[in-house]
Short mmCIF file of N, CA and C and ligand atoms in Angstrom, two decimals:
data_model
loop_
_atom_site.label_atom_id
_atom_site.label_comp_id
_atom_site.label_asym_id
_atom_site.label_seq_id
_atom_site.Cartn_x
_atom_site.Cartn_y
_atom_site.Cartn_z
N MET A 1 3.00 -12.27 14.48
CA MET A 1 4.61 -11.39 14.71
C MET A 1 4.55 -10.01 14.49
N ILE A 2 5.37 -9.08 15.63
CA ILE A 2 5.61 -7.82 15.51
C ILE A 2 6.70 -7.46 15.80
N ASP A 3 7.25 -6.53 14.71
CA ASP A 3 8.81 -6.14 15.13
C ASP A 3 8.52 -4.52 15.70
N ASP A 4 9.06 -4.16 16.72
CA ASP A 4 9.07 -2.79 17.38
C ASP A 4 9.69 -1.96 16.68
N THR A 5 10.64 -2.39 15.95
CA THR A 5 11.21 -1.20 14.97
C THR A 5 10.83 -1.22 13.65
N CYS A 6 9.58 -1.50 13.36
CA CYS A 6 9.38 -1.64 12.07
C CYS A 6 8.22 -0.73 11.96
N ILE A 7 8.59 0.28 10.87
CA ILE A 7 7.16 1.33 10.79
C ILE A 7 5.88 0.83 10.47
N PHE A 8 5.87 -0.19 9.34
CA PHE A 8 4.74 -0.43 8.89
C PHE A 8 3.86 -1.78 10.16
N CYS A 9 4.73 -2.10 11.00
CA CYS A 9 4.17 -3.32 12.10
C CYS A 9 3.24 -1.79 12.95
N LYS A 10 4.04 -0.66 12.96
CA LYS A 10 3.19 0.29 13.79
C LYS A 10 2.24 1.16 13.34
N ILE A 11 2.33 1.20 11.91
CA ILE A 11 1.21 1.62 11.21
C ILE A 11 -0.20 0.72 11.40
N GLY A 12 0.17 -0.72 11.43
CA GLY A 12 -0.72 -1.61 11.49
C GLY A 12 -1.06 -1.49 12.74
N ALA A 13 -0.43 -1.32 13.60
CA ALA A 13 -1.22 -1.49 15.18
C ALA A 13 -2.00 -0.33 15.27
N GLY A 14 -1.72 0.86 14.50
CA GLY A 14 -2.41 2.00 14.96
C GLY A 14 -1.58 2.73 15.55
N THR A 15 -0.26 2.36 16.20
CA THR A 15 0.45 3.60 17.04
C THR A 15 1.22 4.60 16.26
N LEU A 16 1.33 4.35 14.87
CA LEU A 16 1.87 5.43 14.10
C LEU A 16 0.42 5.85 12.98
N PRO A 17 0.28 6.92 12.60
CA PRO A 17 -0.94 7.54 11.70
C PRO A 17 -0.75 6.94 10.36
N SER A 18 -2.13 6.60 9.58
CA SER A 18 -1.88 6.25 8.26
C SER A 18 -3.15 6.97 7.70
N ILE A 19 -3.14 7.15 6.18
CA ILE A 19 -4.74 7.42 5.85
C ILE A 19 -5.39 6.27 5.13
N LYS A 20 -6.33 5.55 6.03
CA LYS A 20 -6.80 4.27 5.90
C LYS A 20 -7.61 4.08 4.91
N VAL A 21 -7.73 3.34 4.13
CA VAL A 21 -8.33 2.68 2.93
C VAL A 21 -9.32 1.69 3.51
N ALA A 22 -8.74 0.65 3.77
CA ALA A 22 -9.74 -0.55 4.49
C ALA A 22 -8.82 -1.28 5.67
N GLU A 23 -9.54 -1.87 6.67
CA GLU A 23 -8.71 -2.70 7.46
C GLU A 23 -9.59 -4.11 7.63
N ASP A 24 -9.17 -5.06 8.09
CA ASP A 24 -9.67 -6.21 8.60
C ASP A 24 -8.49 -6.86 9.68
N ASP A 25 -9.05 -8.10 10.40
CA ASP A 25 -7.88 -8.57 11.38
C ASP A 25 -6.71 -8.82 10.82
N LYS A 26 -6.38 -9.08 9.11
CA LYS A 26 -5.30 -9.37 8.87
C LYS A 26 -4.34 -8.67 8.29
N THR A 27 -5.04 -7.40 7.75
CA THR A 27 -4.26 -6.27 6.64
C THR A 27 -4.85 -5.33 7.30
N LEU A 28 -4.04 -3.99 6.73
CA LEU A 28 -4.21 -2.44 6.77
C LEU A 28 -3.98 -2.33 5.50
N SER A 29 -5.06 -1.33 4.66
CA SER A 29 -4.65 -0.95 3.30
C SER A 29 -4.83 0.85 3.71
N PHE A 30 -3.79 1.59 3.10
CA PHE A 30 -3.37 2.95 3.78
C PHE A 30 -2.88 3.54 2.20
N MET A 31 -2.93 4.89 2.49
CA MET A 31 -2.46 5.94 1.44
C MET A 31 -0.85 5.74 1.48
N ASP A 32 -0.24 5.60 0.16
CA ASP A 32 1.28 5.94 0.37
C ASP A 32 1.49 7.35 0.11
N ILE A 33 2.51 7.89 1.15
CA ILE A 33 2.44 9.13 1.73
C ILE A 33 3.53 9.84 0.44
N MET A 34 4.21 8.98 -0.52
CA MET A 34 4.95 9.50 -1.55
C MET A 34 4.45 8.91 -2.71
N PRO A 35 3.16 8.95 -3.35
CA PRO A 35 2.61 8.35 -4.22
C PRO A 35 3.55 8.45 -5.63
N GLN A 36 3.30 7.31 -6.12
CA GLN A 36 3.72 7.18 -7.46
C GLN A 36 2.88 7.82 -8.55
N SER A 37 1.47 7.76 -8.44
CA SER A 37 0.60 8.37 -8.84
C SER A 37 -0.59 8.38 -8.04
N PRO A 38 -1.49 9.40 -8.31
CA PRO A 38 -2.84 9.49 -7.48
C PRO A 38 -3.46 8.49 -7.15
N GLY A 39 -3.97 8.07 -6.41
CA GLY A 39 -4.36 6.87 -6.10
C GLY A 39 -3.67 5.68 -5.72
N HIS A 40 -2.13 5.93 -5.04
CA HIS A 40 -1.45 5.19 -4.83
C HIS A 40 -1.65 4.41 -3.39
N VAL A 41 -1.87 3.02 -3.32
CA VAL A 41 -2.23 2.53 -1.99
C VAL A 41 -1.25 1.19 -1.55
N LEU A 42 -0.87 1.13 -0.25
CA LEU A 42 -0.14 0.26 0.06
C LEU A 42 -1.12 -0.76 0.92
N ILE A 43 -0.92 -2.00 0.66
CA ILE A 43 -1.52 -3.20 1.50
C ILE A 43 -0.36 -4.11 2.16
N ILE A 44 -0.62 -4.16 3.76
CA ILE A 44 0.12 -4.75 4.29
C ILE A 44 -0.18 -5.74 5.16
N PRO A 45 0.08 -6.86 5.73
CA PRO A 45 -0.06 -7.97 6.32
C PRO A 45 0.18 -7.52 8.07
N LYS A 46 -0.64 -7.58 8.92
CA LYS A 46 -0.36 -7.21 9.98
C LYS A 46 0.59 -7.76 11.09
N THR A 47 0.82 -9.03 10.49
CA THR A 47 2.24 -9.94 10.92
C THR A 47 3.58 -9.23 10.08
N HIS A 48 4.47 -9.75 10.87
CA HIS A 48 5.87 -9.03 10.54
C HIS A 48 6.55 -9.94 9.63
N GLY A 49 7.25 -9.51 8.27
CA GLY A 49 8.13 -10.24 7.42
C GLY A 49 8.64 -9.35 6.46
N ALA A 50 9.85 -9.23 6.55
CA ALA A 50 10.70 -8.33 5.58
C ALA A 50 10.35 -8.50 4.03
N MET A 51 10.45 -9.94 3.82
CA MET A 51 10.11 -10.26 2.05
C MET A 51 9.09 -11.28 2.42
N LEU A 52 8.32 -11.18 0.79
CA LEU A 52 7.34 -12.09 0.65
C LEU A 52 7.40 -13.51 1.26
N TRP A 53 8.34 -13.94 1.23
CA TRP A 53 8.31 -15.43 2.01
C TRP A 53 8.77 -15.88 3.20
N ASP A 54 8.84 -14.35 3.70
CA ASP A 54 9.21 -14.51 5.45
C ASP A 54 7.81 -14.73 6.15
N ILE A 55 6.52 -14.39 5.34
CA ILE A 55 5.46 -14.45 5.91
C ILE A 55 4.57 -15.87 6.03
N PRO A 56 3.51 -16.41 6.82
CA PRO A 56 3.04 -17.81 6.22
C PRO A 56 1.99 -17.37 5.14
N ALA A 57 2.27 -18.77 4.36
CA ALA A 57 1.48 -18.55 3.26
C ALA A 57 -0.03 -18.17 3.55
N ASP A 58 -0.77 -18.09 4.66
CA ASP A 58 -2.04 -17.72 4.93
C ASP A 58 -2.20 -16.10 4.92
N ALA A 59 -0.69 -15.70 5.53
CA ALA A 59 -0.75 -14.39 5.72
C ALA A 59 -0.69 -13.75 4.04
N ALA A 60 -0.02 -14.37 3.38
CA ALA A 60 0.35 -14.07 2.09
C ALA A 60 -0.99 -14.06 1.20
N ALA A 61 -1.66 -15.03 1.06
CA ALA A 61 -2.93 -15.13 0.87
C ALA A 61 -4.16 -14.16 0.96
N GLU A 62 -4.17 -13.74 2.42
CA GLU A 62 -4.88 -12.82 2.79
C GLU A 62 -4.40 -11.22 2.26
N LEU A 63 -3.13 -11.09 2.29
CA LEU A 63 -2.41 -9.96 1.61
C LEU A 63 -3.34 -9.70 0.03
N MET A 64 -3.04 -10.65 -0.63
CA MET A 64 -3.39 -10.95 -1.71
C MET A 64 -4.93 -10.74 -2.05
N ARG A 65 -5.75 -11.45 -1.53
CA ARG A 65 -7.44 -11.45 -1.41
C ARG A 65 -7.59 -9.89 -1.14
N GLN A 66 -7.05 -9.16 -0.25
CA GLN A 66 -7.30 -7.67 0.32
C GLN A 66 -6.52 -6.48 -1.03
N GLY A 67 -5.78 -7.42 -1.65
CA GLY A 67 -4.83 -6.74 -2.90
C GLY A 67 -6.18 -6.66 -3.92
N GLN A 68 -6.57 -7.56 -4.35
CA GLN A 68 -7.30 -7.91 -5.46
C GLN A 68 -8.29 -6.71 -5.53
N ARG A 69 -9.23 -6.82 -3.75
CA ARG A 69 -10.26 -6.08 -3.78
C ARG A 69 -9.88 -4.61 -3.51
N VAL A 70 -8.60 -4.13 -3.33
CA VAL A 70 -8.35 -2.90 -3.16
C VAL A 70 -7.86 -2.63 -4.68
N ALA A 71 -7.45 -3.22 -5.21
CA ALA A 71 -6.78 -2.93 -6.79
C ALA A 71 -8.43 -2.65 -7.78
N SER A 72 -9.26 -3.66 -7.60
CA SER A 72 -10.64 -3.37 -8.13
C SER A 72 -11.41 -1.93 -7.84
N ALA A 73 -10.99 -1.69 -6.62
CA ALA A 73 -11.81 -0.65 -5.90
C ALA A 73 -10.98 0.79 -6.63
N VAL A 74 -9.67 0.97 -6.52
CA VAL A 74 -8.99 1.82 -7.05
C VAL A 74 -9.13 2.29 -8.59
N GLN A 75 -9.53 0.99 -9.41
CA GLN A 75 -9.59 1.22 -10.85
C GLN A 75 -11.15 1.53 -11.30
N ARG A 76 -11.92 1.50 -10.25
CA ARG A 76 -13.48 1.66 -10.55
C ARG A 76 -13.32 3.43 -9.90
N ALA A 77 -12.81 3.42 -8.84
CA ALA A 77 -12.66 5.15 -8.25
C ALA A 77 -12.20 5.76 -9.13
N PHE A 78 -11.39 5.56 -9.92
CA PHE A 78 -10.55 6.91 -10.74
C PHE A 78 -10.55 6.43 -12.07
N ASP A 79 -11.44 5.27 -12.53
CA ASP A 79 -11.72 5.11 -13.74
C ASP A 79 -10.63 4.62 -14.84
N ALA A 80 -9.28 4.09 -14.20
CA ALA A 80 -7.88 3.91 -14.53
C ALA A 80 -8.13 2.82 -15.46
N PRO A 81 -7.26 3.22 -16.53
CA PRO A 81 -7.02 2.27 -18.04
C PRO A 81 -6.27 1.57 -17.40
N GLY A 82 -5.14 1.36 -16.35
CA GLY A 82 -4.33 0.59 -16.26
C GLY A 82 -3.97 0.66 -14.37
N ILE A 83 -3.79 -0.90 -14.01
CA ILE A 83 -3.58 -0.93 -12.47
C ILE A 83 -2.36 -1.74 -12.35
N MET A 84 -1.19 -1.04 -11.72
CA MET A 84 -0.10 -1.62 -11.63
C MET A 84 -0.09 -2.51 -10.21
N VAL A 85 0.20 -3.54 -9.83
CA VAL A 85 0.50 -4.25 -8.37
C VAL A 85 1.74 -4.43 -8.56
N MET A 86 2.45 -4.09 -7.51
CA MET A 86 3.95 -4.23 -7.18
C MET A 86 4.39 -4.58 -6.16
N GLN A 87 5.34 -5.34 -6.01
CA GLN A 87 5.86 -5.71 -4.57
C GLN A 87 7.37 -6.35 -4.41
N LEU A 88 7.93 -5.65 -3.69
CA LEU A 88 9.83 -5.38 -3.69
C LEU A 88 10.14 -6.14 -2.95
N ASN A 89 11.28 -7.00 -3.14
CA ASN A 89 11.90 -7.62 -2.21
C ASN A 89 13.39 -7.52 -1.95
N GLY A 90 13.98 -6.79 -0.82
CA GLY A 90 15.34 -6.39 -1.15
C GLY A 90 15.66 -5.26 -1.51
N ALA A 91 16.78 -4.39 -1.05
CA ALA A 91 17.08 -3.14 -1.46
C ALA A 91 17.33 -3.07 -2.69
N ALA A 92 18.09 -4.26 -3.26
CA ALA A 92 18.50 -4.33 -4.87
C ALA A 92 17.41 -4.00 -5.47
N ALA A 93 16.07 -4.51 -5.31
CA ALA A 93 15.06 -4.25 -5.97
C ALA A 93 14.13 -3.29 -5.80
N GLY A 94 14.49 -2.28 -4.88
CA GLY A 94 13.98 -1.06 -4.79
C GLY A 94 13.41 -0.87 -3.35
N GLN A 95 13.46 -2.11 -2.71
CA GLN A 95 12.48 -1.94 -1.31
C GLN A 95 13.46 -1.13 -0.42
N THR A 96 12.25 -0.31 0.18
CA THR A 96 12.93 0.72 1.30
C THR A 96 12.20 0.63 2.42
N VAL A 97 11.17 -0.19 2.79
CA VAL A 97 10.48 -0.47 4.00
C VAL A 97 10.32 -1.99 3.96
N PHE A 98 11.20 -2.47 4.91
CA PHE A 98 11.38 -4.05 5.20
C PHE A 98 10.11 -4.62 6.06
N HIS A 99 9.07 -4.41 5.41
CA HIS A 99 7.82 -5.38 5.88
C HIS A 99 6.99 -5.52 4.59
N VAL A 100 6.68 -6.60 4.28
CA VAL A 100 5.95 -7.08 3.54
C VAL A 100 4.84 -6.48 2.99
N HIS A 101 4.58 -5.59 1.43
CA HIS A 101 3.59 -4.66 1.17
C HIS A 101 3.46 -5.07 -0.57
N LEU A 102 1.89 -4.80 -0.57
CA LEU A 102 1.65 -4.65 -1.99
C LEU A 102 1.52 -3.05 -2.55
N HIS A 103 1.81 -3.08 -3.46
CA HIS A 103 1.66 -1.51 -3.74
C HIS A 103 0.41 -1.77 -5.00
N VAL A 104 -0.42 -1.07 -4.76
CA VAL A 104 -1.64 -0.64 -5.95
C VAL A 104 -1.53 0.66 -6.60
N ILE A 105 -1.10 0.86 -7.77
CA ILE A 105 -0.79 2.18 -8.32
C ILE A 105 -1.51 2.42 -9.69
N PRO A 106 -2.39 3.54 -9.75
CA PRO A 106 -2.99 3.39 -10.99
C PRO A 106 -2.55 4.11 -11.96
N ARG A 107 -2.54 3.67 -13.58
CA ARG A 107 -1.50 4.11 -14.28
C ARG A 107 -2.81 4.66 -15.50
N PHE A 108 -2.12 6.01 -16.08
CA PHE A 108 -2.94 6.50 -16.86
C PHE A 108 -2.53 6.87 -18.28
N GLY A 109 -1.75 6.11 -18.21
CA GLY A 109 -1.08 5.94 -19.81
C GLY A 109 0.52 6.84 -20.07
N GLY A 110 1.23 6.07 -20.84
CA GLY A 110 2.53 6.75 -21.32
C GLY A 110 3.40 6.89 -19.87
N LEU A 111 4.17 7.78 -19.65
CA LEU A 111 5.30 7.74 -18.59
C LEU A 111 4.94 8.88 -17.32
N ASP A 112 3.85 8.23 -17.01
CA ASP A 112 2.90 9.26 -15.84
C ASP A 112 3.42 8.70 -14.38
N LEU A 113 4.30 7.82 -14.25
CA LEU A 113 5.14 7.38 -13.20
C LEU A 113 5.87 8.48 -12.22
N LYS A 114 5.66 8.82 -11.19
CA LYS A 114 7.01 9.23 -10.27
C LYS A 114 7.91 8.41 -9.99
N LEU A 115 9.13 9.01 -9.49
CA LEU A 115 9.77 8.11 -9.02
C LEU A 115 9.47 7.41 -7.34
N HIS A 116 9.75 6.38 -7.48
CA HIS A 116 9.74 5.52 -6.06
C HIS A 116 10.01 6.35 -4.59
N ALA A 117 8.90 6.32 -3.61
CA ALA A 117 9.30 6.88 -2.54
C ALA A 117 9.95 8.59 -2.45
N ARG A 118 10.09 9.05 -3.19
CA ARG A 118 10.22 10.44 -3.14
C ARG A 118 9.65 11.53 -2.26
N GLU A 119 8.73 11.92 -3.08
CA GLU A 119 7.98 13.20 -2.89
C GLU A 119 6.74 13.04 -2.25
N LYS A 120 6.70 13.62 -1.13
CA LYS A 120 5.43 13.65 -0.13
C LYS A 120 4.44 14.47 -0.62
N ALA A 121 3.45 13.80 -0.75
CA ALA A 121 1.90 14.42 -1.19
C ALA A 121 1.42 15.37 -0.08
N ASP A 122 0.39 15.93 -0.22
CA ASP A 122 -0.81 16.71 0.59
C ASP A 122 -1.56 15.87 1.11
N PRO A 123 -1.56 15.81 2.47
CA PRO A 123 -2.31 14.92 3.24
C PRO A 123 -3.85 14.88 2.82
N ALA A 124 -4.56 16.17 2.92
CA ALA A 124 -5.49 16.78 2.46
C ALA A 124 -6.01 16.20 1.26
N GLU A 125 -5.24 16.23 0.25
CA GLU A 125 -5.42 15.70 -1.46
C GLU A 125 -5.60 14.02 -0.99
N LEU A 126 -4.43 13.10 -0.56
CA LEU A 126 -4.77 11.88 0.40
C LEU A 126 -5.77 11.44 0.66
N ALA A 127 -6.18 12.17 1.47
CA ALA A 127 -7.59 11.97 2.19
C ALA A 127 -8.97 11.99 1.43
N LYS A 128 -8.63 12.80 0.40
CA LYS A 128 -10.12 12.85 -0.43
C LYS A 128 -9.89 11.64 -1.40
N LEU A 129 -8.72 11.29 -1.75
CA LEU A 129 -8.82 10.21 -2.64
C LEU A 129 -8.96 8.84 -1.86
N ALA A 130 -8.53 8.82 -0.86
CA ALA A 130 -8.78 7.64 0.26
C ALA A 130 -10.45 7.73 0.22
N GLU A 131 -10.94 8.51 0.42
CA GLU A 131 -12.49 8.53 0.52
C GLU A 131 -13.23 7.87 -0.85
N ARG A 132 -12.34 8.39 -1.97
CA ARG A 132 -13.13 7.81 -3.38
C ARG A 132 -12.98 6.57 -3.23
N ILE A 133 -11.92 5.76 -2.86
CA ILE A 133 -11.86 4.53 -2.99
C ILE A 133 -12.27 3.69 -1.86
N ARG A 134 -12.63 4.36 -0.59
CA ARG A 134 -13.39 3.52 0.07
C ARG A 134 -14.50 3.62 -0.31
N VAL A 135 -15.24 4.92 -1.09
CA VAL A 135 -16.71 4.46 -1.13
C VAL A 135 -16.75 3.10 -2.57
N ALA A 136 -15.69 3.10 -3.18
CA ALA A 136 -15.49 1.92 -4.52
C ALA A 136 -15.50 0.67 -3.78
N LEU A 137 -15.14 0.42 -2.67
CA LEU A 137 -14.59 -0.99 -1.90
C LEU A 137 -16.18 -1.61 -1.93
P1 AMP B 1 9.01 -0.11 -0.91
O1 AMP B 1 10.27 1.05 -1.36
O2 AMP B 1 8.50 -1.14 -1.96
O3 AMP B 1 9.27 -0.39 0.25
O4 AMP B 1 8.17 0.52 -0.52
C1 AMP B 1 7.54 1.81 0.65
C2 AMP B 1 6.69 2.41 0.34
O5 AMP B 1 6.26 2.85 1.67
C3 AMP B 1 6.97 3.84 -0.60
O6 AMP B 1 6.25 3.90 -1.52
C4 AMP B 1 6.98 4.85 0.35
O7 AMP B 1 6.84 5.90 -0.09
C5 AMP B 1 6.00 4.58 1.43
N1 AMP B 1 6.07 5.07 3.01
C6 AMP B 1 6.92 4.94 3.54
N2 AMP B 1 6.87 5.70 4.84
C7 AMP B 1 5.41 5.85 4.79
C8 AMP B 1 4.09 6.09 5.94
N3 AMP B 1 4.54 6.60 7.07
N4 AMP B 1 3.13 6.29 5.33
C9 AMP B 1 2.72 5.65 3.98
N5 AMP B 1 3.46 5.22 3.15
C10 AMP B 1 4.82 5.50 3.37
ZN1 ZN B 2 6.95 -4.74 10.40
#
């Protein structure tokens, strides 16, 4: 199912651009344009649902399968001592895009996180980070 008004449905369908890390029939992984740390990746199911429980269980399983693969690649690409996997449901939880997604955020210790969805990164820099992750997949 696709929602015509949803930006992540459009990114998943390729009608809006993204800096891709990995793609298969069920999921798309791409660089977050407002990263909380360098190497921040989003993984979306290609089917629409706002909350984690709004998508079929097999779509959630595919999302996590790909999340596991991307998290491992991000860890190895940047030799990150920590990887945060985050998934927000509802504005009160901080969700800003209402299409289910996993965040994979490398952590390097201490108070290294930027605020959520605030500051746009340089696309050329994101493309270089994406390439490092693709090589590690
Ligand atoms: P959430 O607040 O959990 O819904 O996360 C939405 C994330 O999507 C934020 O981290 C934003 O920086 C990110 N984001 C919003 N629009 C785009 C876009 N067009 N391409 C890539 N990331 C985006
Ligand atoms: Zn959607």
